[in-house]
Backbone atoms as SQL, in Angstrom:
CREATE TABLE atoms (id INTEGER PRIMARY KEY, chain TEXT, resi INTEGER, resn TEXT, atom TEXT, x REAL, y REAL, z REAL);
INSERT INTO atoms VALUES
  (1, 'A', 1, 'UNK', 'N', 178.256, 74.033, 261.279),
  (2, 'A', 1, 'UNK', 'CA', 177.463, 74.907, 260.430),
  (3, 'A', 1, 'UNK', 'C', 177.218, 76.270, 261.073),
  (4, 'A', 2, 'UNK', 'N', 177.634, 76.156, 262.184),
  (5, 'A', 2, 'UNK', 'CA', 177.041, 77.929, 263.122),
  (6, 'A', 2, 'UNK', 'C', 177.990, 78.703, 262.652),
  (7, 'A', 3, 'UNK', 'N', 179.017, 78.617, 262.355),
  (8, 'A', 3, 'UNK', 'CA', 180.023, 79.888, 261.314),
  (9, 'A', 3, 'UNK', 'C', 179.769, 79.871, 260.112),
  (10, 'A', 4, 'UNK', 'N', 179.068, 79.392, 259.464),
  (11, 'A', 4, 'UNK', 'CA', 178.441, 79.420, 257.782),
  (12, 'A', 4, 'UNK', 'C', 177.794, 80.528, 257.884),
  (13, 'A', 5, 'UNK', 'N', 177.129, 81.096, 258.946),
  (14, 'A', 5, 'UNK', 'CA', 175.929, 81.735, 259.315),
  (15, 'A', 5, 'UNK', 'C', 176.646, 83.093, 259.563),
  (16, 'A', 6, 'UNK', 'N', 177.889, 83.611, 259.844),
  (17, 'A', 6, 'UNK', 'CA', 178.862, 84.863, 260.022),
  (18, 'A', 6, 'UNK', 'C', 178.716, 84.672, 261.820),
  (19, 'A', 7, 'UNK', 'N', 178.546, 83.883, 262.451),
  (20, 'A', 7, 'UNK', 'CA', 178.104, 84.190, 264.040),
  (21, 'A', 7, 'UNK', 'C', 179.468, 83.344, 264.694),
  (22, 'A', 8, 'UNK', 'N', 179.875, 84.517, 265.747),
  (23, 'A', 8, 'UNK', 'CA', 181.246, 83.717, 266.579),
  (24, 'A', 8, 'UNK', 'C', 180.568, 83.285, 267.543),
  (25, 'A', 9, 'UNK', 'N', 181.653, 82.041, 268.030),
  (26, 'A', 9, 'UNK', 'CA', 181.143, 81.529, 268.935),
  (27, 'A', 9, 'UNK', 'C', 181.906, 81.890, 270.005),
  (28, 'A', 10, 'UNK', 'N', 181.466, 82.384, 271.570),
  (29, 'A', 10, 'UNK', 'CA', 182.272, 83.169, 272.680),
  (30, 'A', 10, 'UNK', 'C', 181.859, 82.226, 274.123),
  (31, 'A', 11, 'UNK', 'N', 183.008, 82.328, 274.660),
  (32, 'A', 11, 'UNK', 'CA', 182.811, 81.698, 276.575),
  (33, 'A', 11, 'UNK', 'C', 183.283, 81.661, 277.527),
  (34, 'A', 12, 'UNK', 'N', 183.679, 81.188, 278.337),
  (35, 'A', 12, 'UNK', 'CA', 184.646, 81.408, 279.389),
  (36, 'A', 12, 'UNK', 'C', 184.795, 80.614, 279.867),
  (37, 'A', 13, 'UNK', 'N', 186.398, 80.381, 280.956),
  (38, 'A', 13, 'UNK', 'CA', 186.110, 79.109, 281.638),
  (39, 'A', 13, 'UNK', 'C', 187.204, 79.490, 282.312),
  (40, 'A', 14, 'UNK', 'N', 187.300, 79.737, 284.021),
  (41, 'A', 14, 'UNK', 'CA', 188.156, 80.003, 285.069),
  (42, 'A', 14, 'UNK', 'C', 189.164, 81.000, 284.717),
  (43, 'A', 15, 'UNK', 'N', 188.922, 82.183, 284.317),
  (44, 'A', 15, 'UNK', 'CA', 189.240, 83.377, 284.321),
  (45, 'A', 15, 'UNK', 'C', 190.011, 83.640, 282.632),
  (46, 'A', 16, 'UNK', 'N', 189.624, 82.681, 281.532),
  (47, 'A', 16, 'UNK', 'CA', 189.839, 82.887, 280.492),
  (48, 'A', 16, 'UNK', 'C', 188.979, 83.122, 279.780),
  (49, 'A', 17, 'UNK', 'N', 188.435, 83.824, 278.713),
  (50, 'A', 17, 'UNK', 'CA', 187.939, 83.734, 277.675),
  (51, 'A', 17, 'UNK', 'C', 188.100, 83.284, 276.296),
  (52, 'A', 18, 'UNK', 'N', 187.062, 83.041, 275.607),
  (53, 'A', 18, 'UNK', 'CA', 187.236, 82.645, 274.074),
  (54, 'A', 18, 'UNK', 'C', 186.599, 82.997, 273.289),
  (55, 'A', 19, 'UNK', 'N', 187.152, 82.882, 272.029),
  (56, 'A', 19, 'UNK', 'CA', 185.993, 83.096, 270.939),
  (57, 'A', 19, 'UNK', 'C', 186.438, 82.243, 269.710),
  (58, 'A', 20, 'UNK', 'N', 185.664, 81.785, 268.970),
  (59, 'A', 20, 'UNK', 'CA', 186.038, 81.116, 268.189),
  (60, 'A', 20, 'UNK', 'C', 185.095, 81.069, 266.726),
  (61, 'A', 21, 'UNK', 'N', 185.790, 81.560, 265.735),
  (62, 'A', 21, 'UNK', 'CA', 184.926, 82.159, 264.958),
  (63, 'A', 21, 'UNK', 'C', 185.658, 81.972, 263.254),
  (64, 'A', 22, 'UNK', 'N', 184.376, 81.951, 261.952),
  (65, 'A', 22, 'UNK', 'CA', 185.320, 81.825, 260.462),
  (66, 'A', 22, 'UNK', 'C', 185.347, 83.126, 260.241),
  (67, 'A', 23, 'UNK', 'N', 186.733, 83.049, 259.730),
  (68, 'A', 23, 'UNK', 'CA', 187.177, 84.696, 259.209),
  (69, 'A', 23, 'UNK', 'C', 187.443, 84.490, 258.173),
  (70, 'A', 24, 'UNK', 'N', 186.793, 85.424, 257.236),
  (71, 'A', 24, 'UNK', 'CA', 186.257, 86.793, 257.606),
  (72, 'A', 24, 'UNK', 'C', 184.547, 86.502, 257.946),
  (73, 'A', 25, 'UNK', 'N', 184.332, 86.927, 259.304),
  (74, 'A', 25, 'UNK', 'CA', 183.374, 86.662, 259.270),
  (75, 'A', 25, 'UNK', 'C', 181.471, 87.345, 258.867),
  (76, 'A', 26, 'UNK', 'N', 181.628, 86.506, 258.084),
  (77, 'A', 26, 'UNK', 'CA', 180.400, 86.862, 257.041),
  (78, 'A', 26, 'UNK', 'C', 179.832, 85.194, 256.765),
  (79, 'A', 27, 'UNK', 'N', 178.490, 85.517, 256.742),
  (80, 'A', 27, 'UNK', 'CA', 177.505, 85.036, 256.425),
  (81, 'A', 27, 'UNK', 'C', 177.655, 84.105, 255.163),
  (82, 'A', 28, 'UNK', 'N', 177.701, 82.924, 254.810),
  (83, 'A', 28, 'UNK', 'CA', 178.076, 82.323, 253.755),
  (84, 'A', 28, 'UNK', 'C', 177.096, 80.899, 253.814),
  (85, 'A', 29, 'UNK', 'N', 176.435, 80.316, 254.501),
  (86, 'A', 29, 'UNK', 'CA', 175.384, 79.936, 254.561),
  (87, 'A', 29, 'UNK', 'C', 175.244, 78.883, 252.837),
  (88, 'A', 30, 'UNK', 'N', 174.618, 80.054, 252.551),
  (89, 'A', 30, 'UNK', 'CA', 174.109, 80.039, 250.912),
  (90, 'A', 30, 'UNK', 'C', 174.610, 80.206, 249.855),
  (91, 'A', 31, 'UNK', 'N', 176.000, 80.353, 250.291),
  (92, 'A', 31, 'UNK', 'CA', 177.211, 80.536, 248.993),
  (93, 'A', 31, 'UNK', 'C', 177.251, 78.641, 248.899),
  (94, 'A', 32, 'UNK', 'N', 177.753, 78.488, 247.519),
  (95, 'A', 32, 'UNK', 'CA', 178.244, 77.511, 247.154),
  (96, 'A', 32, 'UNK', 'C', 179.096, 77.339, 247.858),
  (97, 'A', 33, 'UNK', 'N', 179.957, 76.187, 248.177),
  (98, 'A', 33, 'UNK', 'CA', 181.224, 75.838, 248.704),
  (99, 'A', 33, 'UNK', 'C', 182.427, 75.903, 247.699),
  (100, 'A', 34, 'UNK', 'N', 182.299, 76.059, 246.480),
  (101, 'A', 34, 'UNK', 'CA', 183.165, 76.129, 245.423),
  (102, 'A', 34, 'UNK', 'C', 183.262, 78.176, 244.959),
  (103, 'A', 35, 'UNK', 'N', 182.707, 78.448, 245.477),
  (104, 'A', 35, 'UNK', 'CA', 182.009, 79.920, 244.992),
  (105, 'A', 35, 'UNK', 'C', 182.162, 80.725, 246.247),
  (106, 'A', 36, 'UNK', 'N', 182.764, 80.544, 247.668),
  (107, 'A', 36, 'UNK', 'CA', 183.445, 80.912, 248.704),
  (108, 'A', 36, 'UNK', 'C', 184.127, 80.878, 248.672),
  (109, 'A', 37, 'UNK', 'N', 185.148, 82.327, 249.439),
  (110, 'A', 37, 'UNK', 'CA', 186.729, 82.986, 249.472),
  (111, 'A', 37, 'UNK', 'C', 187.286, 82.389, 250.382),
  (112, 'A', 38, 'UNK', 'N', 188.484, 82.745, 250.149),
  (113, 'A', 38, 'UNK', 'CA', 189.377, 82.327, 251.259),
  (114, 'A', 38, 'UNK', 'C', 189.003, 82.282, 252.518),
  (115, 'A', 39, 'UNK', 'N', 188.823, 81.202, 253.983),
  (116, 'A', 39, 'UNK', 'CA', 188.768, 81.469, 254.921),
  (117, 'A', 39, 'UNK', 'C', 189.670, 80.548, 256.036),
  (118, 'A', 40, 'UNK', 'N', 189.613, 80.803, 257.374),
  (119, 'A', 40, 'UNK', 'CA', 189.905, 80.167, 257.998),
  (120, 'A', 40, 'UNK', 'C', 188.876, 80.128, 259.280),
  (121, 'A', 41, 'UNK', 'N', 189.356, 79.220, 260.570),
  (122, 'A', 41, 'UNK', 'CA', 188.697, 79.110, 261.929),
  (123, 'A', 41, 'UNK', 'C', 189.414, 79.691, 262.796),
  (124, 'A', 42, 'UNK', 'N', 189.527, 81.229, 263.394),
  (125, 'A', 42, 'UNK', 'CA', 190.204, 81.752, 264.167),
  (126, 'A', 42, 'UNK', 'C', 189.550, 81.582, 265.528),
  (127, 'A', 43, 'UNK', 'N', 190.463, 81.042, 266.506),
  (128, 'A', 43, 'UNK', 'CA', 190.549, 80.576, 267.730),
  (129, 'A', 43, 'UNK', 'C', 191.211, 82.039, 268.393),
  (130, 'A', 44, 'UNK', 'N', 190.685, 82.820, 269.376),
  (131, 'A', 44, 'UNK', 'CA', 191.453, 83.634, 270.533),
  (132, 'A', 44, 'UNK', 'C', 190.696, 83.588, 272.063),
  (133, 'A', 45, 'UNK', 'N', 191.886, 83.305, 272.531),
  (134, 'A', 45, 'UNK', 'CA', 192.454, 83.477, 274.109),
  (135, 'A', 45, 'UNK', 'C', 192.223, 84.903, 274.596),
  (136, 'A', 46, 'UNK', 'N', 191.284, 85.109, 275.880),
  (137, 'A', 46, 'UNK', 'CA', 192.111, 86.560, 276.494),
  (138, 'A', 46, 'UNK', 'C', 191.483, 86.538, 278.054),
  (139, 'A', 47, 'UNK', 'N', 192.155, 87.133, 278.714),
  (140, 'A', 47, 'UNK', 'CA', 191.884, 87.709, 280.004),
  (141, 'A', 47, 'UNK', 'C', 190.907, 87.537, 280.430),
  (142, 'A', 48, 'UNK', 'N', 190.069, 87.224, 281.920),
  (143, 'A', 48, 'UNK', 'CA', 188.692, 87.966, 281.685),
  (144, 'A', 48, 'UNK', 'C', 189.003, 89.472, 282.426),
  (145, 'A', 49, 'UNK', 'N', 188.284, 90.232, 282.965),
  (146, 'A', 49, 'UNK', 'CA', 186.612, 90.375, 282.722),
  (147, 'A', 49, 'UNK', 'C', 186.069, 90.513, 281.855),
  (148, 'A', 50, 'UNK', 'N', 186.650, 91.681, 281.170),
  (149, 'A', 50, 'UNK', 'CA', 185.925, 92.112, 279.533),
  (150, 'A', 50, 'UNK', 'C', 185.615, 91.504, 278.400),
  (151, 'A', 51, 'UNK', 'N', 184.917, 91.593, 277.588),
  (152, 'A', 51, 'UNK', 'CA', 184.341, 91.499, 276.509),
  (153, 'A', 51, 'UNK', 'C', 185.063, 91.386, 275.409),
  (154, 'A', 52, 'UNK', 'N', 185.086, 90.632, 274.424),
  (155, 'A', 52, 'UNK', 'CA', 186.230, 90.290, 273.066),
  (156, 'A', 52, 'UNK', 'C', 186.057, 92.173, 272.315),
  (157, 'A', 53, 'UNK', 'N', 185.523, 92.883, 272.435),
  (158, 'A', 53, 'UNK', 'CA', 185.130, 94.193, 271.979),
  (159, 'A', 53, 'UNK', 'C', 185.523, 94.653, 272.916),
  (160, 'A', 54, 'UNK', 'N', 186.030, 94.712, 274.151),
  (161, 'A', 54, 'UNK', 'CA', 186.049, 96.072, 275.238),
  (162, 'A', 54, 'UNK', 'C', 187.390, 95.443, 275.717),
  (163, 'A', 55, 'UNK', 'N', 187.968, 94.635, 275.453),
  (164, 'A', 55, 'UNK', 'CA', 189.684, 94.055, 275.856),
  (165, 'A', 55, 'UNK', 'C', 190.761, 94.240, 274.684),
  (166, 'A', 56, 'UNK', 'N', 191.496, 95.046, 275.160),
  (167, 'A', 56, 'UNK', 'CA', 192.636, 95.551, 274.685),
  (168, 'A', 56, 'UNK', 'C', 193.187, 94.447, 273.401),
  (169, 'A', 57, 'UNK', 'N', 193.484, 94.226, 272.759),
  (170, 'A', 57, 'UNK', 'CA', 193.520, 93.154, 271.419),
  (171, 'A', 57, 'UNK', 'C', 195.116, 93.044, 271.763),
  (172, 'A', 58, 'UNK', 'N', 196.214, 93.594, 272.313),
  (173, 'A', 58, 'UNK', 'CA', 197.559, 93.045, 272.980),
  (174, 'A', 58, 'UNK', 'C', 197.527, 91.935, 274.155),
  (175, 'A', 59, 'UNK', 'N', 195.899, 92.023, 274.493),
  (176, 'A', 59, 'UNK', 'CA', 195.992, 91.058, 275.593),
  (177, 'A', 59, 'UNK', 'C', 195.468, 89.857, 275.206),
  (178, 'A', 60, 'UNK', 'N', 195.033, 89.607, 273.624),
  (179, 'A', 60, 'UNK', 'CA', 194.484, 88.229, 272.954),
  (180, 'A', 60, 'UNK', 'C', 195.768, 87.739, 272.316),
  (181, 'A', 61, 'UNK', 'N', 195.822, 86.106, 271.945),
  (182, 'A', 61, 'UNK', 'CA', 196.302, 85.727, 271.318),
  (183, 'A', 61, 'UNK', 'C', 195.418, 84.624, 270.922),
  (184, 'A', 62, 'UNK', 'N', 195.849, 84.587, 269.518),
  (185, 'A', 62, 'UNK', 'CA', 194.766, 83.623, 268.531),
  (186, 'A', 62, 'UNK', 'C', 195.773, 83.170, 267.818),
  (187, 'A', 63, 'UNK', 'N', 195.268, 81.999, 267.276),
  (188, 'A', 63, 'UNK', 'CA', 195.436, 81.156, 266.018),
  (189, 'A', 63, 'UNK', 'C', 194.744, 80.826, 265.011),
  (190, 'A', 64, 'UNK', 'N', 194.429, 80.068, 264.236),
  (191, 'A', 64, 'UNK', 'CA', 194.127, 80.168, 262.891),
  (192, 'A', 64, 'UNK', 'C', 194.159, 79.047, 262.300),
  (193, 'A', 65, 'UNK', 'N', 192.771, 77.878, 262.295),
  (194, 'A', 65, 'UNK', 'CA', 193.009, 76.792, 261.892),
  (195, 'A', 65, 'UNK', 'C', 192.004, 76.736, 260.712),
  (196, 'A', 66, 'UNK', 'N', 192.279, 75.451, 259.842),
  (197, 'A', 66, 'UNK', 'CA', 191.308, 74.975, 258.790),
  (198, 'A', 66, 'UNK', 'C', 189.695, 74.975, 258.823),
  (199, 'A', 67, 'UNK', 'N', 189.272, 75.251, 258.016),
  (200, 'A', 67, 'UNK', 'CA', 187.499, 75.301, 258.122),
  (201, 'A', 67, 'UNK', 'C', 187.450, 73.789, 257.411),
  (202, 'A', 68, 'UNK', 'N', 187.122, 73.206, 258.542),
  (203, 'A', 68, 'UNK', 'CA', 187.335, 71.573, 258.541),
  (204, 'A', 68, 'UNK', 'C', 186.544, 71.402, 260.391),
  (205, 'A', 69, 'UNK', 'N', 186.060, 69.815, 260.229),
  (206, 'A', 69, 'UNK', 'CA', 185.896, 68.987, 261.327),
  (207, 'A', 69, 'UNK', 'C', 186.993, 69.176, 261.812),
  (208, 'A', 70, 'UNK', 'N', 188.156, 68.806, 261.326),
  (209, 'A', 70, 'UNK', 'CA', 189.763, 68.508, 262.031),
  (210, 'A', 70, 'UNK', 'C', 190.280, 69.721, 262.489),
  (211, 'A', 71, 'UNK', 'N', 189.845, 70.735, 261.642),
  (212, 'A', 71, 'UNK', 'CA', 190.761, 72.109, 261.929),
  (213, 'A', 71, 'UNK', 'C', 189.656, 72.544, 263.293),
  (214, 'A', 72, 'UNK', 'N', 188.672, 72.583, 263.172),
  (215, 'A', 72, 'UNK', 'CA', 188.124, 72.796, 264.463),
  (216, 'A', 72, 'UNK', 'C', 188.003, 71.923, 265.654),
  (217, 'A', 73, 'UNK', 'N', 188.385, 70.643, 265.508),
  (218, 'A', 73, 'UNK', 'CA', 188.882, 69.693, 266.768),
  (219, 'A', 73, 'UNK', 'C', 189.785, 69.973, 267.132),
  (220, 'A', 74, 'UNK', 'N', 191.201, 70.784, 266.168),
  (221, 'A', 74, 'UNK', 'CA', 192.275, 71.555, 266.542),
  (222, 'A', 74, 'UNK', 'C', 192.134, 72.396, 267.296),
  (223, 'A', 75, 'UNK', 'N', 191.265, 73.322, 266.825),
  (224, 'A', 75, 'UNK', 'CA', 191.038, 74.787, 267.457),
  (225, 'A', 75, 'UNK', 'C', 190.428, 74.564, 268.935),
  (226, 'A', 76, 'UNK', 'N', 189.762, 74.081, 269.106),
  (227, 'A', 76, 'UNK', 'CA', 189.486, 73.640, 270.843),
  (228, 'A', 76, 'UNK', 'C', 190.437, 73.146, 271.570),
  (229, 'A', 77, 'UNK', 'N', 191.256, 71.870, 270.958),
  (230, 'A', 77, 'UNK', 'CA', 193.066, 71.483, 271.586),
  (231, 'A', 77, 'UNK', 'C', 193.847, 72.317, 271.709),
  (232, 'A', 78, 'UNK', 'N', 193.444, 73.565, 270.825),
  (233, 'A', 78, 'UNK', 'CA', 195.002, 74.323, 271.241),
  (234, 'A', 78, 'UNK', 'C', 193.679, 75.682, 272.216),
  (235, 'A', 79, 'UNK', 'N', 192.474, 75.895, 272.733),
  (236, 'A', 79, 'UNK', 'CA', 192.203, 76.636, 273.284),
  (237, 'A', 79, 'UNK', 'C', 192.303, 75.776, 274.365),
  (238, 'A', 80, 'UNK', 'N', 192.045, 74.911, 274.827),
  (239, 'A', 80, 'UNK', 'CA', 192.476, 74.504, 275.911),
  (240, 'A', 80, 'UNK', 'C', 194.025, 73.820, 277.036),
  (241, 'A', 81, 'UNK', 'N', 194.576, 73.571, 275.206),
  (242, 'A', 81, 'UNK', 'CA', 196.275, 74.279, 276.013),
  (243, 'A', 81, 'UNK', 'C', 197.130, 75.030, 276.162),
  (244, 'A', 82, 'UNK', 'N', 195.926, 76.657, 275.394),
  (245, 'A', 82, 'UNK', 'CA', 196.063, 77.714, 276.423),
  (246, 'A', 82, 'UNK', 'C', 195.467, 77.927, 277.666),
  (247, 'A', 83, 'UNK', 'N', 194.689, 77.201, 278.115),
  (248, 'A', 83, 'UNK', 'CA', 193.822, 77.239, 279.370),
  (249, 'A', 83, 'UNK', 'C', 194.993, 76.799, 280.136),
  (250, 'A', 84, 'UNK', 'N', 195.854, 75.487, 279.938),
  (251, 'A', 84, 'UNK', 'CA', 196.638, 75.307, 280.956),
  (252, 'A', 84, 'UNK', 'C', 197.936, 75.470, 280.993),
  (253, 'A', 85, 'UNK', 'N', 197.995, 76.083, 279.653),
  (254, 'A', 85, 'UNK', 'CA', 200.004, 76.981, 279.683),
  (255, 'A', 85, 'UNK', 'C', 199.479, 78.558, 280.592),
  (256, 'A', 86, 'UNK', 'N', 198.509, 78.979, 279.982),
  (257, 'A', 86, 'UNK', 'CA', 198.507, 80.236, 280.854),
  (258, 'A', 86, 'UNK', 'C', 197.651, 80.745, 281.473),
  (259, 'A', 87, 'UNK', 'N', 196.494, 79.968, 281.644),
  (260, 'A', 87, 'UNK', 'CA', 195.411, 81.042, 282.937),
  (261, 'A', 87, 'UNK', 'C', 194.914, 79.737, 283.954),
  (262, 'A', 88, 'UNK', 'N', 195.796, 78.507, 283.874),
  (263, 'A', 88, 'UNK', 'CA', 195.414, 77.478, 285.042),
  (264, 'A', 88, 'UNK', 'C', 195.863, 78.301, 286.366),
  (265, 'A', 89, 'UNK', 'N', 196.825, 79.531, 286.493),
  (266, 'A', 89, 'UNK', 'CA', 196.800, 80.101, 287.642),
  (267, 'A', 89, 'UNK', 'C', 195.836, 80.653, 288.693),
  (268, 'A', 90, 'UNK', 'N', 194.698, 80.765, 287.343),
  (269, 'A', 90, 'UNK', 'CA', 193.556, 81.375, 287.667),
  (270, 'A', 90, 'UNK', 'C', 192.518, 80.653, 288.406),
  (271, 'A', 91, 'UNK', 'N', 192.895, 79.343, 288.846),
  (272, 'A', 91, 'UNK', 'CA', 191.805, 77.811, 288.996),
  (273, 'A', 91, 'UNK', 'C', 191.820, 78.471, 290.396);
């Protein structure tokens, strides 16, 4: 329910970052579920130090799963096997 609300969720973990958030993100809360647009659960990867706002957007890569239980049990499986295809160097 915390993306119904328009709010991403952001973190880090051994020199990666995340964010994970419904796009487009807006506030929908109080919309009907039949009476809401198109969306999805966008998952992105990036670098640290910086900030999802202050890091170059060539240096993220995201995906794009279902606004679902499942699509977001997805979206954590595939952020964490980007954790270990590409920033386990960073451990």
């Amino acid at each position: 329910m915390h993306y119904e609300y328009g709010e991403a969720y952001f973190g880090s973990y051994k020199g990666m970052r995340y964010r994970l958030a419904r796009e487009p993100l807006e506030n929908v809360k109080f919309v009907p579920v039949d009476q809401r647009g198109p969306a999805t659960l966008m998952a992105t990867v990036w670098p640290e130090p910086y900030s999802y706002a202050k890091t170059d957007k060539k240096l993220m890569l995201s995906e794009n799963f279902e606004v679902s239980e499942e699509g977001f049990t997805k979206a954590v499986e595939w952020i964490n096997e980007q954790y270990e295809a590409r920033f386990a160097l960073y451990k």
